[in-house]
mmCIF file of C-alpha atoms in Angstrom:
data_model
loop_
_atom_site.group_PDB
_atom_site.id
_atom_site.type_symbol
_atom_site.label_atom_id
_atom_site.label_comp_id
_atom_site.label_asym_id
_atom_site.label_seq_id
_atom_site.Cartn_x
_atom_site.Cartn_y
_atom_site.Cartn_z
ATOM 1 C CA MET A 319 216.911 52.963 269.919
ATOM 2 C CA ASN A 320 218.767 50.150 268.192
ATOM 3 C CA GLU A 321 218.314 46.551 269.236
ATOM 4 C CA GLY A 322 221.837 46.342 270.623
ATOM 5 C CA TYR A 323 221.257 48.994 273.238
ATOM 6 C CA ARG A 324 221.514 46.931 276.431
ATOM 7 C CA ALA A 325 219.192 47.288 279.428
ATOM 8 C CA SER A 326 222.114 48.297 281.668
ATOM 9 C CA ASP A 327 222.990 51.070 279.207
ATOM 10 C CA ARG A 328 219.410 52.336 279.205
ATOM 11 C CA VAL A 329 219.354 52.435 282.995
ATOM 12 C CA ALA A 330 222.694 54.219 283.027
ATOM 13 C CA ALA A 331 221.415 56.755 280.500
ATOM 14 C CA LEU A 332 218.424 57.576 282.689
ATOM 15 C CA MET A 333 220.627 57.925 285.751
ATOM 16 C CA LYS A 334 222.931 60.239 283.839
ATOM 17 C CA LYS A 335 220.055 62.568 282.974
ATOM 18 C CA GLY A 336 219.022 62.686 286.651
ATOM 19 C CA VAL A 337 216.544 59.847 287.259
ATOM 20 C CA ILE A 338 217.086 58.349 290.728
ATOM 21 C CA ILE A 339 217.611 54.572 290.553
ATOM 22 C CA PRO A 340 218.946 53.305 293.917
ATOM 23 C CA ASN A 341 219.578 49.771 292.616
ATOM 24 C CA PRO A 342 220.384 49.943 288.885
ATOM 25 C CA CYS A 343 220.697 46.160 288.581
ATOM 26 C CA GLY A 344 217.111 45.724 289.769
ATOM 27 C CA VAL A 345 215.482 47.939 287.122
ATOM 28 C CA GLU A 346 214.589 46.904 283.571
ATOM 29 C CA ILE A 347 213.983 49.396 280.754
ATOM 30 C CA GLU A 348 212.893 47.860 277.446
ATOM 31 C CA ASP A 349 214.436 49.203 274.279
ATOM 32 C CA THR A 350 211.109 50.651 273.093
ATOM 33 C CA VAL A 351 211.043 53.160 275.961
ATOM 34 C CA LYS A 352 212.071 56.678 274.931
ATOM 35 C CA PRO A 353 214.317 58.383 277.521
ATOM 36 C CA GLU A 354 213.154 61.830 276.413
ATOM 37 C CA ARG A 355 209.663 60.923 277.676
ATOM 38 C CA ILE A 356 210.962 60.392 281.214
ATOM 39 C CA SER A 357 211.575 63.498 283.308
ATOM 40 C CA GLU A 358 214.928 63.929 285.002
ATOM 41 C CA LYS A 359 213.389 65.930 287.876
ATOM 42 C CA GLY A 360 212.772 63.865 290.992
ATOM 43 C CA VAL A 361 211.726 60.627 289.288
ATOM 44 C CA ILE A 362 212.539 57.562 291.421
ATOM 45 C CA LEU A 363 212.576 54.000 290.070
ATOM 46 C CA HIS A 364 212.937 51.417 292.847
ATOM 47 C CA SER A 365 214.090 47.819 292.540
ATOM 48 C CA GLY A 366 211.713 45.650 290.548
ATOM 49 C CA THR A 367 210.564 48.441 288.237
ATOM 50 C CA LYS A 368 210.050 47.419 284.611
ATOM 51 C CA LEU A 369 209.160 49.982 281.939
ATOM 52 C CA CYS A 370 207.844 48.914 278.527
ATOM 53 C CA GLY A 371 206.428 50.588 275.442
ATOM 54 C CA ALA A 372 207.120 53.602 273.252
ATOM 55 C CA LYS A 373 204.153 55.496 274.721
ATOM 56 C CA THR A 374 205.528 55.342 278.260
ATOM 57 C CA LEU A 375 205.648 58.799 279.830
ATOM 58 C CA ILE A 376 206.791 59.750 283.338
ATOM 59 C CA CYS A 377 206.612 63.342 284.589
ATOM 60 C CA GLU A 378 208.583 64.970 287.385
ATOM 61 C CA GLY A 379 208.425 63.868 290.996
ATOM 62 C CA THR A 380 206.948 60.443 290.267
ATOM 63 C CA GLU A 381 207.976 57.366 292.243
ATOM 64 C CA LEU A 382 207.534 53.760 291.116
ATOM 65 C CA GLY A 383 207.914 50.574 293.143
ATOM 66 C CA TYR A 384 208.331 51.777 296.739
ATOM 67 C CA GLU A 385 206.273 48.887 298.187
ATOM 68 C CA GLY A 386 206.882 46.204 295.577
ATOM 69 C CA PRO A 387 207.736 45.531 291.929
ATOM 70 C CA VAL A 388 206.048 47.692 289.287
ATOM 71 C CA THR A 389 205.540 46.911 285.612
ATOM 72 C CA ALA A 390 204.327 49.882 283.584
ATOM 73 C CA VAL A 391 203.454 49.318 279.918
ATOM 74 C CA ASP A 392 202.568 52.297 277.696
ATOM 75 C CA CYS A 393 201.253 54.329 280.613
ATOM 76 C CA GLN A 394 201.293 58.106 280.833
ATOM 77 C CA ILE A 395 202.102 59.194 284.374
ATOM 78 C CA GLY A 396 201.776 62.766 285.606
ATOM 79 C CA ARG A 397 203.624 64.670 288.302
ATOM 80 C CA ARG A 398 204.115 63.453 291.887
ATOM 81 C CA VAL A 399 202.423 60.134 291.189
ATOM 82 C CA LYS A 400 203.164 57.098 293.362
ATOM 83 C CA LEU A 401 202.566 53.676 291.836
ATOM 84 C CA ASN A 402 203.806 51.596 294.732
ATOM 85 C CA GLY A 403 203.452 48.091 293.348
ATOM 86 C CA GLY A 404 201.644 46.132 290.662
ATOM 87 C CA PHE A 405 200.944 45.928 286.946
ATOM 88 C CA PHE A 406 199.853 48.991 284.968
ATOM 89 C CA LYS A 407 199.083 49.035 281.250
ATOM 90 C CA GLY A 408 197.652 51.507 278.761
ATOM 91 C CA SER A 409 196.364 53.932 281.382
ATOM 92 C CA VAL A 410 196.806 57.524 282.536
ATOM 93 C CA PHE A 411 197.599 58.750 286.048
ATOM 94 C CA LEU A 412 197.341 62.496 286.575
ATOM 95 C CA ASP A 413 199.086 64.640 289.188
ATOM 96 C CA GLY A 414 199.156 63.364 292.749
ATOM 97 C CA VAL A 415 197.627 59.931 292.145
ATOM 98 C CA GLU A 416 198.699 57.207 294.574
ATOM 99 C CA VAL A 417 198.129 53.459 294.159
ATOM 100 C CA SER A 418 199.317 50.912 296.712
ATOM 101 C CA CYS A 419 200.883 47.504 296.086
ATOM 102 C CA GLY A 420 199.186 44.597 294.367
ATOM 103 C CA ALA A 421 197.388 46.774 291.811
ATOM 104 C CA HIS A 422 196.260 45.402 288.461
ATOM 105 C CA VAL A 423 195.351 48.381 286.262
ATOM 106 C CA ARG A 424 194.683 47.442 282.661
ATOM 107 C CA GLU A 425 193.879 49.373 279.500
ATOM 108 C CA GLY A 426 191.635 52.399 279.245
ATOM 109 C CA CYS A 427 191.848 53.821 282.764
ATOM 110 C CA ILE A 428 192.156 57.486 283.715
ATOM 111 C CA LEU A 429 192.857 58.322 287.337
ATOM 112 C CA GLU A 430 192.553 62.075 287.696
ATOM 113 C CA GLU A 431 194.279 64.341 290.216
ATOM 114 C CA GLU A 432 194.788 62.920 293.717
ATOM 115 C CA ALA A 433 192.692 59.815 293.102
ATOM 116 C CA ARG A 434 193.884 57.024 295.361
ATOM 117 C CA ALA A 435 193.675 53.263 295.694
ATOM 118 C CA ALA A 436 194.769 51.050 298.572
ATOM 119 C CA HIS A 437 196.297 47.617 298.090
ATOM 120 C CA THR A 438 195.128 44.929 295.660
ATOM 121 C CA VAL A 439 192.788 46.880 293.393
ATOM 122 C CA GLY A 440 191.809 45.774 289.885
ATOM 123 C CA LEU A 441 190.751 48.339 287.276
ATOM 124 C CA LYS A 442 190.050 48.319 283.538
ATOM 125 C CA GLN A 443 188.194 50.917 281.481
ATOM 126 C CA THR A 444 187.747 52.870 284.727
ATOM 127 C CA ILE A 445 187.663 56.655 285.104
ATOM 128 C CA LEU A 446 188.081 58.201 288.541
ATOM 129 C CA PHE A 447 187.618 61.959 288.960
ATOM 130 C CA PRO A 448 189.824 63.946 291.356
ATOM 131 C CA PHE A 449 190.020 62.749 294.962
ATOM 132 C CA VAL A 450 188.012 59.534 294.410
ATOM 133 C CA THR A 451 189.421 56.941 296.791
ATOM 134 C CA LEU A 452 189.260 53.145 296.564
ATOM 135 C CA GLY A 453 189.825 50.890 299.557
ATOM 136 C CA SER A 454 191.537 47.489 299.448
ATOM 137 C CA LEU A 455 190.651 44.274 297.638
ATOM 138 C CA ILE A 456 188.431 45.908 295.032
ATOM 139 C CA ASN A 457 187.432 44.978 291.478
ATOM 140 C CA PHE A 458 186.095 48.143 289.855
ATOM 141 C CA CYS A 459 186.155 47.810 286.064
ATOM 142 C CA ASP A 460 183.938 49.517 283.472
ATOM 143 C CA CYS A 461 182.725 52.512 285.429
ATOM 144 C CA LEU A 462 183.111 56.262 285.892
ATOM 145 C CA MET A 463 183.009 57.820 289.354
ATOM 146 C CA SER A 464 182.965 61.475 290.389
ATOM 147 C CA GLY A 465 181.955 63.506 293.448
ATOM 148 C CA GLY A 466 183.681 65.266 296.313
ATOM 149 C CA THR A 467 185.473 68.556 296.733
ATOM 150 C CA ASP A 468 188.927 67.747 298.112
ATOM 151 C CA SER A 469 191.119 65.033 299.614
ATOM 152 C CA LYS A 470 189.071 64.965 302.836
ATOM 153 C CA ASN A 471 185.580 65.304 301.362
ATOM 154 C CA HIS A 472 185.877 62.680 298.641
ATOM 155 C CA SER A 473 183.875 59.895 297.033
ATOM 156 C CA GLU A 474 184.925 56.509 298.342
ATOM 157 C CA VAL A 475 184.553 52.841 297.524
ATOM 158 C CA GLY A 476 184.821 50.608 300.586
ATOM 159 C CA SER A 477 187.116 47.602 300.794
ATOM 160 C CA SER A 478 186.113 44.293 299.209
ATOM 161 C CA TYR A 479 183.782 45.983 296.721
ATOM 162 C CA ILE A 480 182.899 44.645 293.267
ATOM 163 C CA HIS A 481 181.431 46.292 290.226
ATOM 164 C CA PHE A 482 179.767 43.317 288.547
ATOM 165 C CA ASN A 483 180.464 43.852 284.852
ATOM 166 C CA TYR A 484 179.997 40.443 283.219
ATOM 167 C CA THR A 485 176.671 38.690 282.719
ATOM 168 C CA PRO A 486 175.602 35.034 282.472
ATOM 169 C CA ASN A 487 174.953 35.733 278.787
ATOM 170 C CA GLN A 488 178.648 36.616 278.468
ATOM 171 C CA ASP A 489 178.287 40.267 277.527
ATOM 172 C CA LYS A 490 179.754 43.434 279.067
ATOM 173 C CA ALA A 491 177.234 46.135 278.150
ATOM 174 C CA THR A 492 177.423 46.880 281.842
ATOM 175 C CA ALA A 493 179.247 50.185 282.442
ATOM 176 C CA SER A 494 178.004 52.156 285.452
ATOM 177 C CA LEU A 495 177.861 55.930 285.869
ATOM 178 C CA ILE A 496 178.529 56.778 289.511
ATOM 179 C CA GLY A 497 178.073 60.531 289.616
ATOM 180 C CA ASP A 498 178.171 62.375 286.302
ATOM 181 C CA VAL A 499 180.326 64.520 284.020
ATOM 182 C CA PRO A 500 178.499 67.884 283.657
ATOM 183 C CA THR A 501 178.432 68.617 287.394
ATOM 184 C CA GLY A 502 181.216 66.263 288.486
ATOM 185 C CA VAL A 503 183.939 68.171 286.624
ATOM 186 C CA MET A 504 183.182 71.281 288.723
ATOM 187 C CA LEU A 505 184.566 69.562 291.858
ATOM 188 C CA ASP A 506 181.764 70.922 294.034
ATOM 189 C CA GLN A 507 179.371 67.984 294.318
ATOM 190 C CA PRO A 508 178.639 65.955 297.469
ATOM 191 C CA PRO A 509 180.634 62.734 297.605
ATOM 192 C CA ILE A 510 179.340 59.244 296.919
ATOM 193 C CA PHE A 511 180.004 56.410 299.356
ATOM 194 C CA LEU A 512 179.828 52.766 298.314
ATOM 195 C CA GLY A 513 180.005 50.716 301.498
ATOM 196 C CA GLY A 514 182.492 47.882 301.813
ATOM 197 C CA GLN A 515 181.763 44.184 301.330
ATOM 198 C CA GLY A 516 179.205 45.177 298.698
ATOM 199 C CA GLY A 517 178.718 45.454 294.993
ATOM 200 C CA LEU A 518 177.041 47.249 292.140
ATOM 201 C CA VAL A 519 175.469 45.276 289.293
ATOM 202 C CA GLY A 520 176.064 47.189 286.084
ATOM 203 C CA PRO A 521 174.832 48.986 284.129
ATOM 204 C CA THR A 522 173.696 51.320 286.890
ATOM 205 C CA ARG A 523 173.367 55.074 287.438
ATOM 206 C CA ILE A 524 174.026 56.545 290.874
ATOM 207 C CA GLY A 525 173.751 60.253 291.695
ATOM 208 C CA HIS A 526 176.022 62.480 293.773
ATOM 209 C CA GLY A 527 175.516 62.388 297.523
ATOM 210 C CA THR A 528 174.390 58.759 297.488
ATOM 211 C CA VAL A 529 175.383 56.331 300.234
ATOM 212 C CA ILE A 530 175.040 52.606 299.634
ATOM 213 C CA ALA A 531 175.113 50.705 302.912
ATOM 214 C CA ALA A 532 177.957 48.290 303.585
ATOM 215 C CA GLY A 533 177.216 44.728 302.579
ATOM 216 C CA THR A 534 174.681 45.759 299.926
ATOM 217 C CA VAL A 535 174.628 44.452 296.384
ATOM 218 C CA TYR A 536 172.687 47.146 294.536
ATOM 219 C CA ARG A 537 170.929 46.335 291.255
ATOM 220 C CA LYS A 538 168.845 49.421 290.450
ATOM 221 C CA ASP A 539 169.314 53.096 289.528
ATOM 222 C CA SER A 540 169.257 56.134 291.784
ATOM 223 C CA PRO A 541 170.445 58.986 289.535
ATOM 224 C CA GLU A 542 168.729 61.695 291.571
ATOM 225 C CA GLY A 543 171.338 61.318 294.331
ATOM 226 C CA GLY A 544 171.222 62.146 298.017
ATOM 227 C CA LYS A 545 169.804 58.771 299.019
ATOM 228 C CA LEU A 546 170.749 56.076 301.504
ATOM 229 C CA LEU A 547 170.391 52.827 299.580
ATOM 230 C CA LYS A 548 170.186 49.481 301.316
ATOM 231 C CA GLY A 549 169.244 47.221 298.452
ATOM 232 C CA GLU A 550 166.698 44.441 298.503
ATOM 233 C CA PRO A 551 167.208 40.827 299.581
ATOM 234 C CA LEU A 552 166.863 38.235 296.860
ATOM 235 C CA MET A 553 163.957 35.853 297.337
ATOM 236 C CA PRO A 554 165.104 32.239 297.729
ATOM 237 C CA GLY A 555 164.035 29.794 295.096
ATOM 238 C CA ALA A 556 164.933 28.244 291.783
ATOM 239 C CA GLY A 557 163.756 28.571 288.237
ATOM 240 C CA ASP A 558 164.713 27.755 284.692
ATOM 241 C CA PHE A 559 167.620 29.644 283.177
ATOM 242 C CA HIS A 560 167.274 30.280 279.462
ATOM 243 C CA ARG A 561 170.697 31.095 278.094
ATOM 244 C CA GLY A 562 170.510 33.918 275.612
ATOM 245 C CA LEU A 563 167.328 35.394 277.082
ATOM 246 C CA TYR A 564 167.693 38.938 278.425
ATOM 247 C CA CYS A 565 165.537 40.903 280.824
ATOM 248 C CA ALA A 566 165.165 44.637 281.596
ATOM 249 C CA VAL A 567 166.591 45.396 278.162
ATOM 250 C CA SER A 568 165.226 48.950 277.956
ATOM 251 C CA ARG A 569 166.980 49.948 281.184
ATOM 252 C CA LYS A 570 170.258 48.404 280.083
ATOM 253 C CA VAL A 571 170.192 50.226 276.765
ATOM 254 C CA ARG A 572 169.221 53.539 278.402
ATOM 255 C CA ASN A 573 172.111 53.305 280.826
ATOM 256 C CA ASN A 574 174.585 52.411 278.076
ATOM 257 C CA ILE A 575 173.439 55.342 275.954
ATOM 258 C CA CYS A 576 173.773 57.657 278.935
ATOM 259 C CA TYR A 577 177.265 56.373 279.733
ATOM 260 C CA VAL A 578 178.575 56.907 276.198
ATOM 261 C CA ALA A 579 177.070 60.404 276.105
ATOM 262 C CA HIS A 580 178.881 61.313 279.328
ATOM 263 C CA LEU A 581 182.166 59.970 277.957
ATOM 264 C CA ILE A 582 181.787 62.137 274.875
ATOM 265 C CA ALA A 583 181.029 65.163 277.071
ATOM 266 C CA LEU A 584 184.167 64.426 279.093
ATOM 267 C CA LYS A 585 186.215 64.346 275.901
ATOM 268 C CA GLU A 586 184.863 67.808 275.045
ATOM 269 C CA TRP A 587 186.047 68.972 278.477
ATOM 270 C CA TYR A 588 189.537 67.635 277.801
ATOM 271 C CA LEU A 589 189.619 69.219 274.346
ATOM 272 C CA HIS A 590 188.507 72.705 275.324
ATOM 273 C CA VAL A 591 189.242 73.119 279.040
ATOM 274 C CA ARG A 592 192.039 70.833 280.121
ATOM 275 C CA ARG A 593 194.252 71.146 277.059
ATOM 276 C CA PRO A 594 195.756 74.604 277.805
ATOM 277 C CA LEU A 595 196.485 73.525 281.393
ATOM 278 C CA PHE A 596 198.375 70.465 280.182
ATOM 279 C CA GLU A 597 200.325 72.473 277.632
ATOM 280 C CA GLU A 598 201.948 74.696 280.258
ATOM 281 C CA ALA A 599 203.753 71.846 282.056
ATOM 282 C CA ALA A 600 206.827 69.903 280.988
ATOM 283 C CA LEU A 601 205.682 66.780 279.106
ATOM 284 C CA GLY A 602 202.132 68.067 279.575
ATOM 285 C CA PRO A 603 201.143 67.947 275.891
ATOM 286 C CA GLU A 604 202.189 64.298 275.728
ATOM 287 C CA LEU A 605 200.194 63.571 278.895
ATOM 288 C CA TRP A 606 197.123 65.239 277.373
ATOM 289 C CA VAL A 607 197.469 63.129 274.220
ATOM 290 C CA GLY A 608 197.565 60.017 276.399
ATOM 291 C CA ALA A 609 194.406 61.032 278.259
ATOM 292 C CA LEU A 610 192.565 61.821 275.031
ATOM 293 C CA GLU A 611 193.595 58.439 273.650
ATOM 294 C CA LYS A 612 192.095 56.723 276.698
ATOM 295 C CA LEU A 613 188.814 58.588 276.269
ATOM 296 C CA ASP A 614 188.658 57.442 272.656
ATOM 297 C CA MET A 615 189.410 53.916 273.853
ATOM 298 C CA ALA A 616 186.594 54.182 276.390
ATOM 299 C CA VAL A 617 184.034 55.293 273.803
ATOM 300 C CA THR A 618 185.175 52.603 271.371
ATOM 301 C CA GLU A 619 184.943 49.940 274.073
ATOM 302 C CA ARG A 620 181.421 50.906 275.085
ATOM 303 C CA ILE A 621 180.192 50.992 271.486
ATOM 304 C CA LYS A 622 181.793 47.595 270.883
ATOM 305 C CA ARG A 623 180.081 46.104 273.939
ATOM 306 C CA LEU A 624 176.706 47.632 273.120
ATOM 307 C CA ARG A 625 177.020 46.438 269.503
ATOM 308 C CA ALA A 626 177.574 42.873 270.737
ATOM 309 C CA PHE A 627 174.584 43.247 273.068
ATOM 310 C CA ALA A 628 172.398 44.490 270.201
ATOM 311 C CA GLY A 629 173.559 41.553 268.116
ATOM 312 C CA ASN A 630 172.095 39.193 270.718
ATOM 313 C CA MET A 631 168.668 40.809 270.817
ATOM 314 C CA ALA A 632 167.018 39.003 267.909
ATOM 315 C CA GLU A 633 167.892 35.641 269.439
ATOM 316 C CA SER A 634 166.700 36.807 272.870
ATOM 317 C CA ALA A 635 163.341 37.815 271.381
ATOM 318 C CA ARG A 636 163.074 34.453 269.630
ATOM 319 C CA ILE A 637 163.798 32.560 272.849
ATOM 320 C CA GLY A 638 161.400 34.754 274.791
ATOM 321 C CA ARG A 639 158.547 34.104 272.427
ATOM 322 C CA SER A 640 159.151 30.347 272.595
ATOM 323 C CA VAL A 641 159.202 29.974 276.377
ATOM 324 C CA SER A 642 156.958 31.220 279.126
ATOM 325 C CA VAL A 643 158.781 33.495 281.571
ATOM 326 C CA ALA A 644 156.779 34.783 284.494
ATOM 327 C CA GLY A 645 156.536 38.559 284.629
ATOM 328 C CA GLN A 646 158.131 39.256 281.247
ATOM 329 C CA PRO A 647 155.786 41.382 279.093
ATOM 330 C CA ALA A 648 155.515 40.949 275.339
ATOM 331 C CA THR A 649 156.724 44.530 274.870
ATOM 332 C CA ASP A 650 160.204 43.361 275.952
ATOM 333 C CA PHE A 651 160.458 41.323 272.770
ATOM 334 C CA MET A 652 159.430 44.344 270.688
ATOM 335 C CA VAL A 653 162.192 46.369 272.366
ATOM 336 C CA GLU A 654 164.770 43.689 271.577
ATOM 337 C CA GLU A 655 163.707 43.506 267.946
ATOM 338 C CA GLU A 656 163.881 47.301 267.653
ATOM 339 C CA ILE A 657 167.438 47.375 269.021
ATOM 340 C CA SER A 658 168.522 44.582 266.702
ATOM 341 C CA LEU A 659 167.001 46.276 263.656
ATOM 342 C CA ASN A 660 168.042 49.873 264.441
ATOM 343 C CA TRP A 661 171.561 49.344 265.763
ATOM 344 C CA PRO A 662 173.277 51.091 262.792
ATOM 345 C CA GLN A 663 171.276 54.286 263.425
ATOM 346 C CA LEU A 664 171.982 54.084 267.157
ATOM 347 C CA GLU A 665 175.720 53.617 266.649
ATOM 348 C CA GLU A 666 175.831 56.582 264.299
ATOM 349 C CA CYS A 667 174.567 58.835 267.108
ATOM 350 C CA PHE A 668 177.822 58.175 268.963
ATOM 351 C CA THR A 669 180.195 58.570 266.043
ATOM 352 C CA ARG A 670 179.043 61.408 263.811
ATOM 353 C CA GLY A 671 180.348 64.258 265.964
ATOM 354 C CA LEU A 672 177.113 65.744 267.300
ATOM 355 C CA GLU A 673 179.010 67.108 270.306
ATOM 356 C CA ALA A 674 180.999 69.637 268.269
ATOM 357 C CA SER A 675 177.962 71.797 267.461
ATOM 358 C CA VAL A 676 175.966 71.628 270.691
ATOM 359 C CA ALA A 677 175.403 74.454 273.210
ATOM 360 C CA LEU A 678 178.026 76.613 271.526
ATOM 361 C CA ASP A 679 176.808 79.812 273.200
ATOM 362 C CA GLU A 680 177.176 78.271 276.671
ATOM 363 C CA ARG A 681 180.526 76.757 275.721
ATOM 364 C CA ASN A 682 181.963 80.006 274.402
ATOM 365 C CA ARG A 683 180.700 82.061 277.332
ATOM 366 C CA PHE A 684 182.068 79.510 279.762
ATOM 367 C CA LEU A 685 185.478 79.394 278.086
ATOM 368 C CA SER A 686 185.676 83.185 278.056
ATOM 369 C CA SER A 687 184.961 83.357 281.795
ATOM 370 C CA PHE A 688 187.220 80.376 282.432
ATOM 371 C CA HIS A 689 190.255 82.102 280.940
ATOM 372 C CA THR A 690 189.406 85.375 282.713
ATOM 373 C CA GLU A 691 188.946 83.833 286.172
ATOM 374 C CA ARG A 692 191.776 81.337 285.992
ATOM 375 C CA PRO A 693 194.596 82.133 288.454
ATOM 376 C CA GLY A 694 197.971 82.545 286.791
ATOM 377 C CA GLY A 695 200.123 79.432 286.999
ATOM 378 C CA ALA A 696 197.487 77.417 288.857
ATOM 379 C CA GLY A 697 196.959 73.717 288.257
ATOM 380 C CA TYR A 698 193.722 72.044 287.241
ATOM 381 C CA VAL A 699 192.175 71.626 290.680
ATOM 382 C CA GLU A 700 193.020 75.155 291.793
ATOM 383 C CA THR A 701 191.698 76.562 288.518
ATOM 384 C CA ILE A 702 188.317 74.835 288.807
ATOM 385 C CA ARG A 703 187.981 75.850 292.446
ATOM 386 C CA ALA A 704 188.570 79.485 291.474
ATOM 387 C CA LEU A 705 185.645 79.607 289.037
ATOM 388 C CA LYS A 706 182.589 81.611 290.046
ATOM 389 C CA GLY A 707 179.278 79.874 290.537
ATOM 390 C CA GLU A 708 177.742 81.407 287.415
ATOM 391 C CA THR A 709 180.721 80.310 285.349
ATOM 392 C CA LYS A 710 180.368 76.748 286.597
ATOM 393 C CA LYS A 711 176.672 76.792 285.697
ATOM 394 C CA LEU A 712 177.569 77.769 282.138
ATOM 395 C CA GLY A 713 180.064 74.920 281.917
ATOM 396 C CA THR A 714 177.556 72.432 283.280
ATOM 397 C CA ALA A 715 174.891 73.673 280.847
ATOM 398 C CA TRP A 716 177.297 73.199 277.946
ATOM 399 C CA LEU A 717 178.258 69.646 278.909
ATOM 400 C CA GLN A 718 174.672 68.713 279.784
ATOM 401 C CA GLY A 719 173.692 70.006 276.356
ATOM 402 C CA VAL A 720 176.160 67.551 274.827
ATOM 403 C CA VAL A 721 174.723 64.689 276.888
ATOM 404 C CA ASP A 722 171.138 65.652 276.065
ATOM 405 C CA ARG A 723 171.767 65.971 272.332
ATOM 406 C CA ILE A 724 173.425 62.568 272.057
ATOM 407 C CA THR A 725 170.889 60.779 274.240
ATOM 408 C CA GLY A 726 168.015 62.506 272.416
ATOM 409 C CA GLU A 727 169.274 61.364 269.019
ATOM 410 C CA ALA A 728 169.928 57.874 270.361
ATOM 411 C CA PHE A 729 166.434 57.495 271.818
ATOM 412 C CA ALA A 730 164.985 58.687 268.521
ATOM 413 C CA ALA A 731 166.710 55.664 266.957
ATOM 414 C CA VAL A 732 165.311 53.258 269.585
ATOM 415 C CA PRO A 733 162.166 54.998 270.950
ATOM 416 C CA LEU A 734 160.868 51.949 272.807
ATOM 417 C CA CYS A 735 163.902 52.157 275.127
ATOM 418 C CA GLN A 736 162.980 55.570 276.552
#
């Protein structure tokens, strides 16, 4: 569009094609927004809605701004989505997502089908699988969460919860895997419950079926799942803080490697399984491109953060050898030096495309059964629910093969971290 195309004209053009705008004077459409990327079928833009960016995409039946003003910048929004109030940028919202007022959703988020968030939720680089529900007053950045089978039996994060994703050493190699990709995509896993007024200190791994008691700040891993976790009270006291000195480095690196591997497996799922489902819907191909872009952003972000972490390891080892820290073994310094020295080999494990040639027999057998068992005209959730148990096992084996290959190569580059 040319620069002289006024906001009122852009609003009028959308109304003419069928977009419902009850108060045209209260809606702002920037000149970068492409009207052809906004569906004319049942889209409602309430007062206070502001759309920005050439990548903006809005599919049919979506409603923006019912509870308060909405700013959406370069977001791709699926069908029947309700973004009721807040700021949304560089993220994807798939069919049936609902987010209440006061949201602050920044770049790199994917909220899959029927994921929900109550009021005043902050997200960035967050991936929520179908049905995952967030309560109110939550900060939940840099994590992936799966689990649950439907809108009643869903994974949930209680109100006033925090995923702690920034350290005193000012790094963010802290992404947490809450559930997983290989089994989580099958929509048949027991839900995870993170009790309110609590927190998770990343990077952490939590398995399906886990319950973390309300009021708990959890700092460990429980990837096996099915546990009730209550955390451990911190012992009172004081000690010296050595800025730049890290602890539990092996665990942090292991969890980062695992997280990136799961992201890459999820991208394979979008490439081979989700793509044909997107392509059958109006504006679906564009929505798929947006989701794939966010997955690439997520992988890039995690590599960037882990690279910065690795860059701090030599200095951490130097500080550790010069001061006496109770309980810190000398092997920790060897681990840090290994990560610092071998970072290029480790990074290459994430970027050289190992996933494309892994578990091909399981992948091909799964895809064959997937297309055979898929109900005609069904959406994503209905399609996955219709798969037979043996077919799901093949799909999980394929994706787990991707995870195992990437983590195996990565640990070969930094063996002391295993």
